[in-house]
Amino acid sequence: MVRPVTIWASISDEIARFPVEVRELPVAPVTDPVQLRAALETQYRFDSPRALDEVTAEVMRLFRAHTVHVTHPRYFGLFNPSVREAGIIADTLSALYNPQLAAWSHAPAACELERLTLRRLAGLLGFDPDTIIATFTTGGAEANLSAVLAALAHHCPEADRGGVAALAARPAIYVSGESHHSFVKIARMTGLGTDALRIVPTTSTHTLDPVALAECVRADTVNGWRPLLIVGTAGTTSAGVIDPLPQIADVAEAAGAWFHVDAAWGGGAALSAHLRPLLAGVERADSVTWDAHKWLSVPMGAGMFFCRHPDAVRRAFAAVTSYMPDAVSGATDDPYVTSAQWSRRAIGLKVFMALAELGVDGYATLIEHQVAMGDLLRTRLTEAGWLVVNDTALPVICFTHPSIRAGMLTTRTVLEVIYTRGFVWISDVVLGGQERVLRACITSYRTTSDDVDTLVTELERSLAGGATS
Ligand SMILES: *Cc1c(COP(=O)(O)O)cnc(C)c1O
């Protein structure tokens, strides 16, 4: 039986309306967890069937009312984008056909669209698409894990059977205090242990200090450790700064260590010819993490992993089974033997469709617009007496105010006023392990200069309100 068209009409209506109407909604509605849970438990006992159109309408209502609207043009938050329609269509089609990308032979169309997309993006990073391997991942955390596993397969092949216990020297991983904390989990997941993580000091610009790195690597080598992998972050989560990639590459090369660039968010700069030079040095990486669900404006989850050692990746993820279909000659590797996932959704379809719709130049326009809005915000804040404390060309602005520094109010009191009013959403962060500052990131290609002005107005109000309360 064909379902009445109304349910789909209501969805396509919502897809058309929500991106416009979200502007008028509170960015971050306040939810009482006890009330929400109780309401849901009363309504859904799962003992009797419910009409799907009713359930659909209810989910739409719930999501509108109880979600931080990261697609709101005044969500100046973490790296969560407004999504392109192409991504919504792609995720819908992917659910409809449910292609299984574990084996190429099960999903030739989806696998080849992913391959095409990854090759184009690899070229923008300065890689030769013919000699590298690239896969879509669930996100940046999986891509970073893939880097460590590939580095182990490459540099410590004896760990394949014996685990890290079989290694003569314990492998060490170098990150900075501003690196992403997925590496803490990865140290545990890989059996390396969190003692293997070296937190290299940062300089006053909150970027990894390459001199301190070289010293740390040298000391470890003397003390019997094996410098395995060095992470350079291109676009740190807190301050959006880019580590000195060429200098880190030099240290890695001299130490015979794997150089991984975590460009989960900042990788987006590669789409713009103007901004691409900021990533100089990324082309020397052994592997790169780049999330499409951050700055490429597609829905979660869509990470990407690029690696210039295909054989190491194959060894890291190899598995032999009797039940999986045979590899097809002339095809690419079966994704289940070149990545951590087994059953795989067509993750890359949304990136393919967005890239096909926009073209690289169209994407560059979106990225450059967000950079311009970041520059505008920096200017407006400075004009209004705020102090910008990070230095990056990317649209993350960390800032404070003389009256916060003087202890008259805190970032938390500023945020409380802002969250209660609900017109904008920003966060705060501790930079360099020292000062707690406010953080605003342009994450929506729909953010306008009026939205930026509203943010500054809201901040001014919060100063007044926060100081008197
Ligand atoms: C977001 C982020 C990650 C983690 O990526 P997920 O997609 O959330 O798994 C890793 N590194 C950096 C620099 C990030 O910004």
PDB file of N, CA, C and O in Angstrom, residues 100-124:
ATOM      1  N   GLN A 100      24.672  -0.702   1.419  1.00  0.00           N
ATOM      2  CA  GLN A 100      25.640  -1.230   2.391  1.00  0.00           C
ATOM      3  C   GLN A 100      27.028  -1.052   1.800  1.00  0.00           C
ATOM      4  O   GLN A 100      27.400  -1.740   0.843  1.00  0.00           O
ATOM      5  N   LEU A 101      27.785  -0.109   2.372  1.00  0.00           N
ATOM      6  CA  LEU A 101      29.082   0.206   1.776  1.00  0.00           C
ATOM      7  C   LEU A 101      30.249  -0.579   2.363  1.00  0.00           C
ATOM      8  O   LEU A 101      31.403  -0.287   2.078  1.00  0.00           O
ATOM      9  N   ALA A 102      29.940  -1.605   3.172  1.00  0.00           N
ATOM     10  CA  ALA A 102      31.044  -2.414   3.709  1.00  0.00           C
ATOM     11  C   ALA A 102      31.855  -2.999   2.558  1.00  0.00           C
ATOM     12  O   ALA A 102      33.083  -2.990   2.575  1.00  0.00           O
ATOM     13  N   ALA A 103      31.128  -3.533   1.569  1.00  0.00           N
ATOM     14  CA  ALA A 103      31.792  -4.135   0.406  1.00  0.00           C
ATOM     15  C   ALA A 103      31.428  -3.338  -0.840  1.00  0.00           C
ATOM     16  O   ALA A 103      30.256  -3.027  -1.055  1.00  0.00           O
ATOM     17  N   TRP A 104      32.431  -3.042  -1.637  1.00  0.00           N
ATOM     18  CA  TRP A 104      32.208  -2.273  -2.869  1.00  0.00           C
ATOM     19  C   TRP A 104      31.121  -2.924  -3.712  1.00  0.00           C
ATOM     20  O   TRP A 104      30.252  -2.240  -4.268  1.00  0.00           O
ATOM     21  N   SER A 105      31.160  -4.250  -3.798  1.00  0.00           N
ATOM     22  CA  SER A 105      30.242  -4.961  -4.703  1.00  0.00           C
ATOM     23  C   SER A 105      28.782  -4.802  -4.299  1.00  0.00           C
ATOM     24  O   SER A 105      27.891  -4.976  -5.121  1.00  0.00           O
ATOM     25  N   HIS A 106      28.520  -4.443  -3.039  1.00  0.00           N
ATOM     26  CA  HIS A 106      27.138  -4.229  -2.605  1.00  0.00           C
ATOM     27  C   HIS A 106      26.637  -2.832  -2.938  1.00  0.00           C
ATOM     28  O   HIS A 106      25.432  -2.600  -2.950  1.00  0.00           O
ATOM     29  N   ALA A 107      27.551  -1.914  -3.153  1.00  0.00           N
ATOM     30  CA  ALA A 107      27.117  -0.520  -3.349  1.00  0.00           C
ATOM     31  C   ALA A 107      28.063   0.200  -4.303  1.00  0.00           C
ATOM     32  O   ALA A 107      28.678   1.202  -3.933  1.00  0.00           O
ATOM     33  N   PRO A 108      28.176  -0.300  -5.522  1.00  0.00           N
ATOM     34  CA  PRO A 108      29.123   0.324  -6.457  1.00  0.00           C
ATOM     35  C   PRO A 108      28.865   1.819  -6.649  1.00  0.00           C
ATOM     36  O   PRO A 108      29.811   2.617  -6.630  1.00  0.00           O
ATOM     37  N   ALA A 109      27.611   2.205  -6.804  1.00  0.00           N
ATOM     38  CA  ALA A 109      27.319   3.622  -7.064  1.00  0.00           C
ATOM     39  C   ALA A 109      27.770   4.483  -5.884  1.00  0.00           C
ATOM     40  O   ALA A 109      28.491   5.470  -6.047  1.00  0.00           O
ATOM     41  N   ALA A 110      27.354   4.095  -4.684  1.00  0.00           N
ATOM     42  CA  ALA A 110      27.690   4.903  -3.504  1.00  0.00           C
ATOM     43  C   ALA A 110      29.208   4.932  -3.288  1.00  0.00           C
ATOM     44  O   ALA A 110      29.776   5.982  -2.977  1.00  0.00           O
ATOM     45  N   CYS A 111      29.867   3.779  -3.457  1.00  0.00           N
ATOM     46  CA  CYS A 111      31.329   3.737  -3.239  1.00  0.00           C
ATOM     47  C   CYS A 111      32.048   4.626  -4.253  1.00  0.00           C
ATOM     48  O   CYS A 111      33.000   5.325  -3.900  1.00  0.00           O
ATOM     49  N   GLU A 112      31.596   4.609  -5.485  1.00  0.00           N
ATOM     50  CA  GLU A 112      32.287   5.409  -6.495  1.00  0.00           C
ATOM     51  C   GLU A 112      32.024   6.907  -6.308  1.00  0.00           C
ATOM     52  O   GLU A 112      32.901   7.725  -6.567  1.00  0.00           O
ATOM     53  N   LEU A 113      30.827   7.274  -5.860  1.00  0.00           N
ATOM     54  CA  LEU A 113      30.568   8.692  -5.576  1.00  0.00           C
ATOM     55  C   LEU A 113      31.456   9.168  -4.426  1.00  0.00           C
ATOM     56  O   LEU A 113      31.980  10.284  -4.450  1.00  0.00           O
ATOM     57  N   GLU A 114      31.643   8.301  -3.432  1.00  0.00           N
ATOM     58  CA  GLU A 114      32.521   8.664  -2.315  1.00  0.00           C
ATOM     59  C   GLU A 114      33.953   8.815  -2.806  1.00  0.00           C
ATOM     60  O   GLU A 114      34.664   9.757  -2.438  1.00  0.00           O
ATOM     61  N   ARG A 115      34.382   7.881  -3.653  1.00  0.00           N
ATOM     62  CA  ARG A 115      35.759   7.913  -4.146  1.00  0.00           C
ATOM     63  C   ARG A 115      36.031   9.219  -4.902  1.00  0.00           C
ATOM     64  O   ARG A 115      37.025   9.901  -4.669  1.00  0.00           O
ATOM     65  N   LEU A 116      35.097   9.558  -5.779  1.00  0.00           N
ATOM     66  CA  LEU A 116      35.225  10.774  -6.585  1.00  0.00           C
ATOM     67  C   LEU A 116      35.348  12.011  -5.691  1.00  0.00           C
ATOM     68  O   LEU A 116      36.182  12.883  -5.907  1.00  0.00           O
ATOM     69  N   THR A 117      34.499  12.063  -4.687  1.00  0.00           N
ATOM     70  CA  THR A 117      34.465  13.201  -3.779  1.00  0.00           C
ATOM     71  C   THR A 117      35.770  13.305  -2.995  1.00  0.00           C
ATOM     72  O   THR A 117      36.367  14.381  -2.889  1.00  0.00           O
ATOM     73  N   LEU A 118      36.206  12.175  -2.446  1.00  0.00           N
ATOM     74  CA  LEU A 118      37.431  12.171  -1.633  1.00  0.00           C
ATOM     75  C   LEU A 118      38.654  12.531  -2.476  1.00  0.00           C
ATOM     76  O   LEU A 118      39.566  13.210  -2.007  1.00  0.00           O
ATOM     77  N   ARG A 119      38.662  12.090  -3.734  1.00  0.00           N
ATOM     78  CA  ARG A 119      39.809  12.412  -4.600  1.00  0.00           C
ATOM     79  C   ARG A 119      39.894  13.922  -4.835  1.00  0.00           C
ATOM     80  O   ARG A 119      40.964  14.509  -4.801  1.00  0.00           O
ATOM     81  N   ARG A 120      38.763  14.546  -5.067  1.00  0.00           N
ATOM     82  CA  ARG A 120      38.764  15.984  -5.315  1.00  0.00           C
ATOM     83  C   ARG A 120      39.245  16.734  -4.078  1.00  0.00           C
ATOM     84  O   ARG A 120      40.053  17.651  -4.157  1.00  0.00           O
ATOM     85  N   LEU A 121      38.748  16.327  -2.911  1.00  0.00           N
ATOM     86  CA  LEU A 121      39.120  17.023  -1.679  1.00  0.00           C
ATOM     87  C   LEU A 121      40.579  16.739  -1.318  1.00  0.00           C
ATOM     88  O   LEU A 121      41.281  17.629  -0.817  1.00  0.00           O
ATOM     89  N   ALA A 122      41.044  15.522  -1.602  1.00  0.00           N
ATOM     90  CA  ALA A 122      42.451  15.189  -1.336  1.00  0.00           C
ATOM     91  C   ALA A 122      43.357  16.107  -2.142  1.00  0.00           C
ATOM     92  O   ALA A 122      44.380  16.591  -1.647  1.00  0.00           O
ATOM     93  N   GLY A 123      42.978  16.368  -3.389  1.00  0.00           N
ATOM     94  CA  GLY A 123      43.769  17.251  -4.238  1.00  0.00           C
ATOM     95  C   GLY A 123      43.868  18.648  -3.639  1.00  0.00           C
ATOM     96  O   GLY A 123      44.915  19.295  -3.701  1.00  0.00           O
ATOM     97  N   LEU A 124      42.780  19.112  -3.010  1.00  0.00           N
ATOM     98  CA  LEU A 124      42.793  20.444  -2.399  1.00  0.00           C
ATOM     99  C   LEU A 124      43.739  20.500  -1.199  1.00  0.00           C
ATOM    100  O   LEU A 124      44.260  21.559  -0.851  1.00  0.00           O
TER     101      LEU A 124
END
